[in-house]
Coordinates of N, CA, C and O in Angstrom, one line a residue:
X99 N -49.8 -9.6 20.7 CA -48.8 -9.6 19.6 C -47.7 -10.6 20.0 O -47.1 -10.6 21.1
X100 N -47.5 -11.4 19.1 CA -47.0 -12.7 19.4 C -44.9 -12.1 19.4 O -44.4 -11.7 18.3
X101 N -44.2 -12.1 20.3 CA -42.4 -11.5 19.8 C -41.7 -12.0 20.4 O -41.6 -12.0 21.6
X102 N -41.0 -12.5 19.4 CA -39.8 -13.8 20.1 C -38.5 -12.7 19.5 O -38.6 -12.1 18.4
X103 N -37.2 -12.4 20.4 CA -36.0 -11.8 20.5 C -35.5 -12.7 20.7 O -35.7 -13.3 21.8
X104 N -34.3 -13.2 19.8 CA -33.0 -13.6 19.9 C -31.7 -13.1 19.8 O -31.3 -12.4 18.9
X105 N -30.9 -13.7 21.0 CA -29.7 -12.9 21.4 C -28.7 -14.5 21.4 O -28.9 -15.7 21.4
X106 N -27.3 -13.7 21.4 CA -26.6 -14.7 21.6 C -25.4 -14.7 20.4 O -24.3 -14.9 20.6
X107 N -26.1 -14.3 19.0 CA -25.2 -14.5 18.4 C -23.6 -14.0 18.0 O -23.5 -12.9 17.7
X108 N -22.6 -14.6 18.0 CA -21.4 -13.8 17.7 C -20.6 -14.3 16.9 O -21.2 -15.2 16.3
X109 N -19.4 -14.2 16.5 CA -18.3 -14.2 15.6 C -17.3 -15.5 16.6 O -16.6 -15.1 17.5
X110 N -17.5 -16.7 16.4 CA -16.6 -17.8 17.2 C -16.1 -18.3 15.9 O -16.6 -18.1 14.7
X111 N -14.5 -19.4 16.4 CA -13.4 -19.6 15.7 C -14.3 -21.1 15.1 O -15.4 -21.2 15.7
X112 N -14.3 -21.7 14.6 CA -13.9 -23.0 14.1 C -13.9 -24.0 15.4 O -12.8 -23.8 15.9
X113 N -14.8 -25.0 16.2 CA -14.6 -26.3 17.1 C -14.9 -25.2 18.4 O -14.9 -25.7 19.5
X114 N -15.3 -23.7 18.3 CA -15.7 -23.1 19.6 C -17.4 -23.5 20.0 O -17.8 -24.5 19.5
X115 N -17.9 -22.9 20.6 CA -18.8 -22.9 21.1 C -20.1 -21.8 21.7 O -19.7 -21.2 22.7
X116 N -21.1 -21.6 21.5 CA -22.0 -20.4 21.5 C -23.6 -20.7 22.0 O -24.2 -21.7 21.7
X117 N -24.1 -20.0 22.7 CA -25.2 -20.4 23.4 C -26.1 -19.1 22.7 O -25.7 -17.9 22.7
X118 N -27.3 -19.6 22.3 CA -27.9 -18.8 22.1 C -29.7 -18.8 23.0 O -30.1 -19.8 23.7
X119 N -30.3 -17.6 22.9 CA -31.5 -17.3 23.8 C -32.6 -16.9 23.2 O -32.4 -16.0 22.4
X120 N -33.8 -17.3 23.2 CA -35.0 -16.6 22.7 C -35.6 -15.9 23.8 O -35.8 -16.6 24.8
X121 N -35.9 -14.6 24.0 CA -37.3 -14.5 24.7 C -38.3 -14.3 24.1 O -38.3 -13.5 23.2
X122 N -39.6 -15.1 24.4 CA -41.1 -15.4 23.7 C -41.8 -14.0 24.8 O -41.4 -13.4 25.8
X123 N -42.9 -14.1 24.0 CA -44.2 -13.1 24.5 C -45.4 -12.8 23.5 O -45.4 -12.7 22.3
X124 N -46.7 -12.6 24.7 CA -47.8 -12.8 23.5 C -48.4 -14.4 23.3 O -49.3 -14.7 22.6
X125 N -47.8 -15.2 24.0 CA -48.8 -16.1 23.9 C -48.3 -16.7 25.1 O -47.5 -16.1 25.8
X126 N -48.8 -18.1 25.3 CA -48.7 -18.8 26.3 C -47.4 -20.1 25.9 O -47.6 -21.3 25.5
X127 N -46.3 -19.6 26.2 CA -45.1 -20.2 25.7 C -45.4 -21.6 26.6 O -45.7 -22.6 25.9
X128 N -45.3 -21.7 27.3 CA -45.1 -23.2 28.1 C -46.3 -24.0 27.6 O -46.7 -25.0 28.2
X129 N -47.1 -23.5 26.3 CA -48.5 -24.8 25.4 C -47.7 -24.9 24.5 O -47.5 -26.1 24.6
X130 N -47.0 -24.4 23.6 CA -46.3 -24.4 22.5 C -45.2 -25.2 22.0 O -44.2 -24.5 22.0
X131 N -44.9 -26.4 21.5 CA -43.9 -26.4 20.6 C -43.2 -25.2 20.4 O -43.7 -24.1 20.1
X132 N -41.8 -25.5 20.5 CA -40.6 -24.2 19.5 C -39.4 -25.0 19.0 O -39.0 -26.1 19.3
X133 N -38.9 -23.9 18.2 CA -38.0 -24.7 17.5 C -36.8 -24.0 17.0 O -36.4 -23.1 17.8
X134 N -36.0 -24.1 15.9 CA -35.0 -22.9 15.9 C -34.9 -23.9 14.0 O -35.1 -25.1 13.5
X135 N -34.7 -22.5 13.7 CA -34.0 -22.9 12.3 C -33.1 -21.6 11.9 O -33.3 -20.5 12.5
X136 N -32.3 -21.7 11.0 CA -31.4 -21.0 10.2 C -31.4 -20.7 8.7 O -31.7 -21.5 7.8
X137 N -31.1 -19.4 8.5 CA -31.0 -19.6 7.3 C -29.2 -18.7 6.7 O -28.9 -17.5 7.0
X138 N -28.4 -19.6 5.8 CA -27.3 -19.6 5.6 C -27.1 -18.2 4.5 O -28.2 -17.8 4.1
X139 N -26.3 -17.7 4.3 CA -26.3 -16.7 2.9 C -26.4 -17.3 1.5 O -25.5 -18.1 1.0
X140 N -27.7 -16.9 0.7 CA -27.7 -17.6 -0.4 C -28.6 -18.7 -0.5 O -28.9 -19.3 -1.5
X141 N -29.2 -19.1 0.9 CA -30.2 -20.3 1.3 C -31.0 -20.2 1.7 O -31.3 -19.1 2.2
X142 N -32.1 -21.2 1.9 CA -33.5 -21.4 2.3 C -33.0 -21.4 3.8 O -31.9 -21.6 4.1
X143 N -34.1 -21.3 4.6 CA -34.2 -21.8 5.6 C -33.9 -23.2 6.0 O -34.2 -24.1 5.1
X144 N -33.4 -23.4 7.3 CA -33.3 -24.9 7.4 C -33.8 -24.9 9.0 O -33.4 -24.2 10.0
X145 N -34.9 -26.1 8.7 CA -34.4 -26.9 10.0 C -34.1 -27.2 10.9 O -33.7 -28.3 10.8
X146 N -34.0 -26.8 12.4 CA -32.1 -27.1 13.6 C -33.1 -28.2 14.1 O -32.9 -29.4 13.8
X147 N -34.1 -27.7 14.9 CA -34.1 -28.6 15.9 C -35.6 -28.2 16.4 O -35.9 -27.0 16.2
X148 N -36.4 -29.1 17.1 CA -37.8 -29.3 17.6 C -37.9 -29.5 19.0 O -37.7 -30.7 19.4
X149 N -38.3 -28.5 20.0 CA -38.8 -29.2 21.6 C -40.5 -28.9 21.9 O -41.2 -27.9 21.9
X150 N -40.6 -30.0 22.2 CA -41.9 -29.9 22.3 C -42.5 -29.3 23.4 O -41.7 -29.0 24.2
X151 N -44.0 -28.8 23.8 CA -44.5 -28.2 25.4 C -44.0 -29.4 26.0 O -43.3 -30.2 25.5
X152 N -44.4 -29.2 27.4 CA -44.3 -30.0 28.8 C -45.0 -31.1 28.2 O -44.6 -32.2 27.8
X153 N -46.7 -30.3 28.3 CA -47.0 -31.6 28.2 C -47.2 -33.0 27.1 O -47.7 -34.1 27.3
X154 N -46.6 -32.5 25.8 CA -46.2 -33.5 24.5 C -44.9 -33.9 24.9 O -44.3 -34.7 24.1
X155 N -44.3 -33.6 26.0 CA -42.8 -34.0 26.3 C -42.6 -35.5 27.3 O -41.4 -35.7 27.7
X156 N -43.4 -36.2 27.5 CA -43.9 -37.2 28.7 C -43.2 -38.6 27.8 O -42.6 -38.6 26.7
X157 N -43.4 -39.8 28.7 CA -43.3 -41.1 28.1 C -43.9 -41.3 26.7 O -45.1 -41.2 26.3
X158 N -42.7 -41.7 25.9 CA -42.9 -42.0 24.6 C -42.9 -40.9 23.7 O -43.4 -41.0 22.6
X159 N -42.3 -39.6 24.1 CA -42.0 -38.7 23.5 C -40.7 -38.7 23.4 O -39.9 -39.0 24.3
X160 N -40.1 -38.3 21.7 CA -38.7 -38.3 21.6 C -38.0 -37.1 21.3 O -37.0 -37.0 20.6
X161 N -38.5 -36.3 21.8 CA -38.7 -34.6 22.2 C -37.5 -34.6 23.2 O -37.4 -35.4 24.1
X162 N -36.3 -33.3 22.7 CA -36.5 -33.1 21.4 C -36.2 -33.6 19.8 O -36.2 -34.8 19.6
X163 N -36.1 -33.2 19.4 CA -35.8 -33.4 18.0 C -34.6 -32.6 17.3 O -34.5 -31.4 17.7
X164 N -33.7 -33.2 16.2 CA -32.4 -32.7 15.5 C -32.5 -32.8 13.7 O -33.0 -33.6 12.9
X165 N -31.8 -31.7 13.5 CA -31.8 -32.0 12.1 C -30.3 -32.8 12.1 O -29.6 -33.0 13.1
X166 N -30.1 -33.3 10.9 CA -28.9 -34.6 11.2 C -27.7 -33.4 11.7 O -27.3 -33.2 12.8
X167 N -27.3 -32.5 10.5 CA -26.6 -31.7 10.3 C -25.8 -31.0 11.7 O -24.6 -30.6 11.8
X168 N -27.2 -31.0 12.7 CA -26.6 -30.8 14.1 C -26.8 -31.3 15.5 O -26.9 -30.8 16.7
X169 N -26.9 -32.5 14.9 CA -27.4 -33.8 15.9 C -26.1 -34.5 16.8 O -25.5 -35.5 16.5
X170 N -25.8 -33.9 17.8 CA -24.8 -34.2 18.6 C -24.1 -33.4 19.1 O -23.4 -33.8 20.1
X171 N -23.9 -31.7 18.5 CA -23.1 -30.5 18.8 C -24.3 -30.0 19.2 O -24.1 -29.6 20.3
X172 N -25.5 -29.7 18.8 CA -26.8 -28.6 19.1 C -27.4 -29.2 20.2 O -27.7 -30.4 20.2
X173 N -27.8 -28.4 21.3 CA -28.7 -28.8 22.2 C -29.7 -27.7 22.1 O -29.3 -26.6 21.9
X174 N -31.3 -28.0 22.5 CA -31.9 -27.1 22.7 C -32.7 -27.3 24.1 O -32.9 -28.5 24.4
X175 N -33.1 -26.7 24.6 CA -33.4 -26.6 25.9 C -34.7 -25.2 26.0 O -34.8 -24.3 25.1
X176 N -35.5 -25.5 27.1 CA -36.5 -24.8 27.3 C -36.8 -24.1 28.6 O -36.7 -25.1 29.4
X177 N -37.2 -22.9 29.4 CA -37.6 -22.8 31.0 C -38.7 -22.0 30.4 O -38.8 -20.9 29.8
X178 N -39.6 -22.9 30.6 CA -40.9 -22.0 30.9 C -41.3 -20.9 31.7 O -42.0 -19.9 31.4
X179 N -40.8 -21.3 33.0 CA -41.0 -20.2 34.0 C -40.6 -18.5 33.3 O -41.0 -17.4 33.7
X180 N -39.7 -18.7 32.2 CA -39.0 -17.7 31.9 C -39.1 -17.2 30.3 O -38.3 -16.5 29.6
X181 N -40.2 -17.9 29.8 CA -40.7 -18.5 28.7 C -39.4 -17.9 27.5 O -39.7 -17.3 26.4
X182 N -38.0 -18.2 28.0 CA -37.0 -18.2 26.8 C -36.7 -19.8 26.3 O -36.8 -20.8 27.0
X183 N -36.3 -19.7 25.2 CA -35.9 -21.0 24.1 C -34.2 -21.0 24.1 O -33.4 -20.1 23.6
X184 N -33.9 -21.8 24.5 CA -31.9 -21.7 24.2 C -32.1 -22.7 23.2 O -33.0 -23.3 22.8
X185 N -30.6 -22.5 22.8 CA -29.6 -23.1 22.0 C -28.3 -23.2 22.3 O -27.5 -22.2 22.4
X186 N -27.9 -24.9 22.5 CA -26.5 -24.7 23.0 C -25.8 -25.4 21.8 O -26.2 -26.4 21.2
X187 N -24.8 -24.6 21.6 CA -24.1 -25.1 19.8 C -22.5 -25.8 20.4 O -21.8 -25.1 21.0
X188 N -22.3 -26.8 20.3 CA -20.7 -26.9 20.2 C -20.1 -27.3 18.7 O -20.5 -27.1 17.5
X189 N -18.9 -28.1 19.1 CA -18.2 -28.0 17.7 C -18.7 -27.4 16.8 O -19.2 -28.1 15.8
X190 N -18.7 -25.9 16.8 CA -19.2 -25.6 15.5 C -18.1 -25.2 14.1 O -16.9 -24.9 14.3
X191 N -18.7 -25.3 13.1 CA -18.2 -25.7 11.9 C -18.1 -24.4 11.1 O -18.4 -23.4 11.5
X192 N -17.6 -24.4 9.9 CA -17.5 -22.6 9.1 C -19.1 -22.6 8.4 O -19.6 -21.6 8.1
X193 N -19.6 -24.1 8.2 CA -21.0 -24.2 7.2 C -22.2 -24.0 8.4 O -23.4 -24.3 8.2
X194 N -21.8 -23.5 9.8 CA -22.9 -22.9 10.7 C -23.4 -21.9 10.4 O -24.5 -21.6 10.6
X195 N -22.3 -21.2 9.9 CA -22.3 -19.7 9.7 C -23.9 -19.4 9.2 O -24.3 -20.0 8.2
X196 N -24.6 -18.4 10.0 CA -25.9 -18.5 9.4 C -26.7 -17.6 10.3 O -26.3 -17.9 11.4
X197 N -27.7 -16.6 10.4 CA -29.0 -16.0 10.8 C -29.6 -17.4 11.7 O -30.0 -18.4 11.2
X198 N -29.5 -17.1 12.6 CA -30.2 -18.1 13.5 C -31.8 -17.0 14.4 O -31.7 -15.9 15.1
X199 N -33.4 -18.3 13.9 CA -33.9 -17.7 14.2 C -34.4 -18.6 15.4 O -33.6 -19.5 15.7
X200 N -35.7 -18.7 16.3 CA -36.8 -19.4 17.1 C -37.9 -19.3 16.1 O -38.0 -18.4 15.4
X201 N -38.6 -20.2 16.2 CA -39.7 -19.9 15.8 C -40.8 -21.1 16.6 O -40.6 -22.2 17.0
X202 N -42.2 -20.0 16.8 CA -42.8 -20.6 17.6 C -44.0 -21.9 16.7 O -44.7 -21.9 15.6
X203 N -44.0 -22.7 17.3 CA -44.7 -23.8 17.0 C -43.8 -25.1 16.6 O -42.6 -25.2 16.9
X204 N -44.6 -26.1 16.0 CA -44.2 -27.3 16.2 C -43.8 -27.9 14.7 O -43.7 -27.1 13.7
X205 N -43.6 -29.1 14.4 CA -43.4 -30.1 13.3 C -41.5 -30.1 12.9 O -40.5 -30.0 13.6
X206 N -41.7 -30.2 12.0 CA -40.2 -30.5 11.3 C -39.8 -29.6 10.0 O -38.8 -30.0 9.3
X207 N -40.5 -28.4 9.7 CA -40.1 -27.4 9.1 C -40.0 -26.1 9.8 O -40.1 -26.1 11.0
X208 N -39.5 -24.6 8.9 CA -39.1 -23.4 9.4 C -40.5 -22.7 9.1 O -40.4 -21.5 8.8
X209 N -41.6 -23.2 9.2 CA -42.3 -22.8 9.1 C -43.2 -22.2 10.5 O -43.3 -23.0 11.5
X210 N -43.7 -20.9 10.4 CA -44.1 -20.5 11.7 C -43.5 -18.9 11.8 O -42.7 -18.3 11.1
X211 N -44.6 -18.2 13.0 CA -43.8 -16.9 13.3 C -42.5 -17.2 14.1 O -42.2 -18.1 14.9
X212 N -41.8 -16.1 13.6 CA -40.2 -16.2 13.9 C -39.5 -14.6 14.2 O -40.0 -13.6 13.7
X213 N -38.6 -14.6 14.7 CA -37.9 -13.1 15.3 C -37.0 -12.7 14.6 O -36.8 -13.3 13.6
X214 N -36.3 -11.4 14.9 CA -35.5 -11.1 13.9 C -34.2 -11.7 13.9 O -33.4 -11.2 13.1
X215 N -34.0 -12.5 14.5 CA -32.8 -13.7 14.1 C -31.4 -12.7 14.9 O -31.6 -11.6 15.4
X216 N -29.9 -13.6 15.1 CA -29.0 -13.6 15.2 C -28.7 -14.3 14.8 O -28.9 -15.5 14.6
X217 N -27.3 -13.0 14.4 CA -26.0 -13.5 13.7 C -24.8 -14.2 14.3 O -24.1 -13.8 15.2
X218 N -24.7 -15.4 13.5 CA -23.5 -16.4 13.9 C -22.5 -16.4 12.6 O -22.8 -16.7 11.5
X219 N -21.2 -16.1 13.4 CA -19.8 -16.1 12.2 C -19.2 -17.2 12.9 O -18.9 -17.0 14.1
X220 N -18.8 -18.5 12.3 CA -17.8 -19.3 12.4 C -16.4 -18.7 11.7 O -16.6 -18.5 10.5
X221 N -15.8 -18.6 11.9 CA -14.9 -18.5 10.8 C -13.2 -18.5 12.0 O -12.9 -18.6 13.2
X222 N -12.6 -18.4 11.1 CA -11.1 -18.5 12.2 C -10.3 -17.2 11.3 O -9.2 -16.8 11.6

């Protein structure tokens, strides 16, 4: 049974900062693409960001991948050994505010099994 848990999320001010965590299980996380998307109140899912396995991660790979929206404040990072998915968020903004999930697999949609999400409040 494939179960990704994400932790991490909380209530930060406006230009703070929040790290979030997946733990994967049930499959073999270090073959997999993962990825993280969000979905806002009132909105579709979106998007965040794409890291590819190890081995799609080599020369000429531009892994990972950003949606624009958080292309320069969002980092995502991976340890296989420990088969969790981070997320490291800075300057974040009040339009972050959002259910943040993982989901496993690859491409440039929120498409995929995904966990029961955490909650992120920007707000001041």
């Amino acid at each position: 049974e494939i179960k990704l848990v994400e932790s991490g999320g909380a209530l930060v001010q406006p230009g703070g900062s929040l790290n979030l965590s997946c733990v994967a299980s049930g499959f073999p996380f270090y073959y997999y693409a993962m990825k993280w998307v969000r979905q806002a109140p009132g909105q579709d899912l979106e998007w965040l960001s794409t890291i590819n396995s190890a081995q799609n991660s080599g020369i000429g790979s531009r892994s990972p991948y950003y949606a624009d929206s958080v292309k320069g404040r969002f980092t995502v990072s991976r340890d296989n050994d420990k088969a969790t998915l981070y997320l490291h968020m800075s300057n974040l903004k009040t339009e972050d505010t959002a259910i943040y999930y993982c989901v496993k697999g690859g491409g440039f949609d929120a498409s995929g099994p995904r966990g029961q999400g955490t909650q992120v409040t920007v707000s001041s």
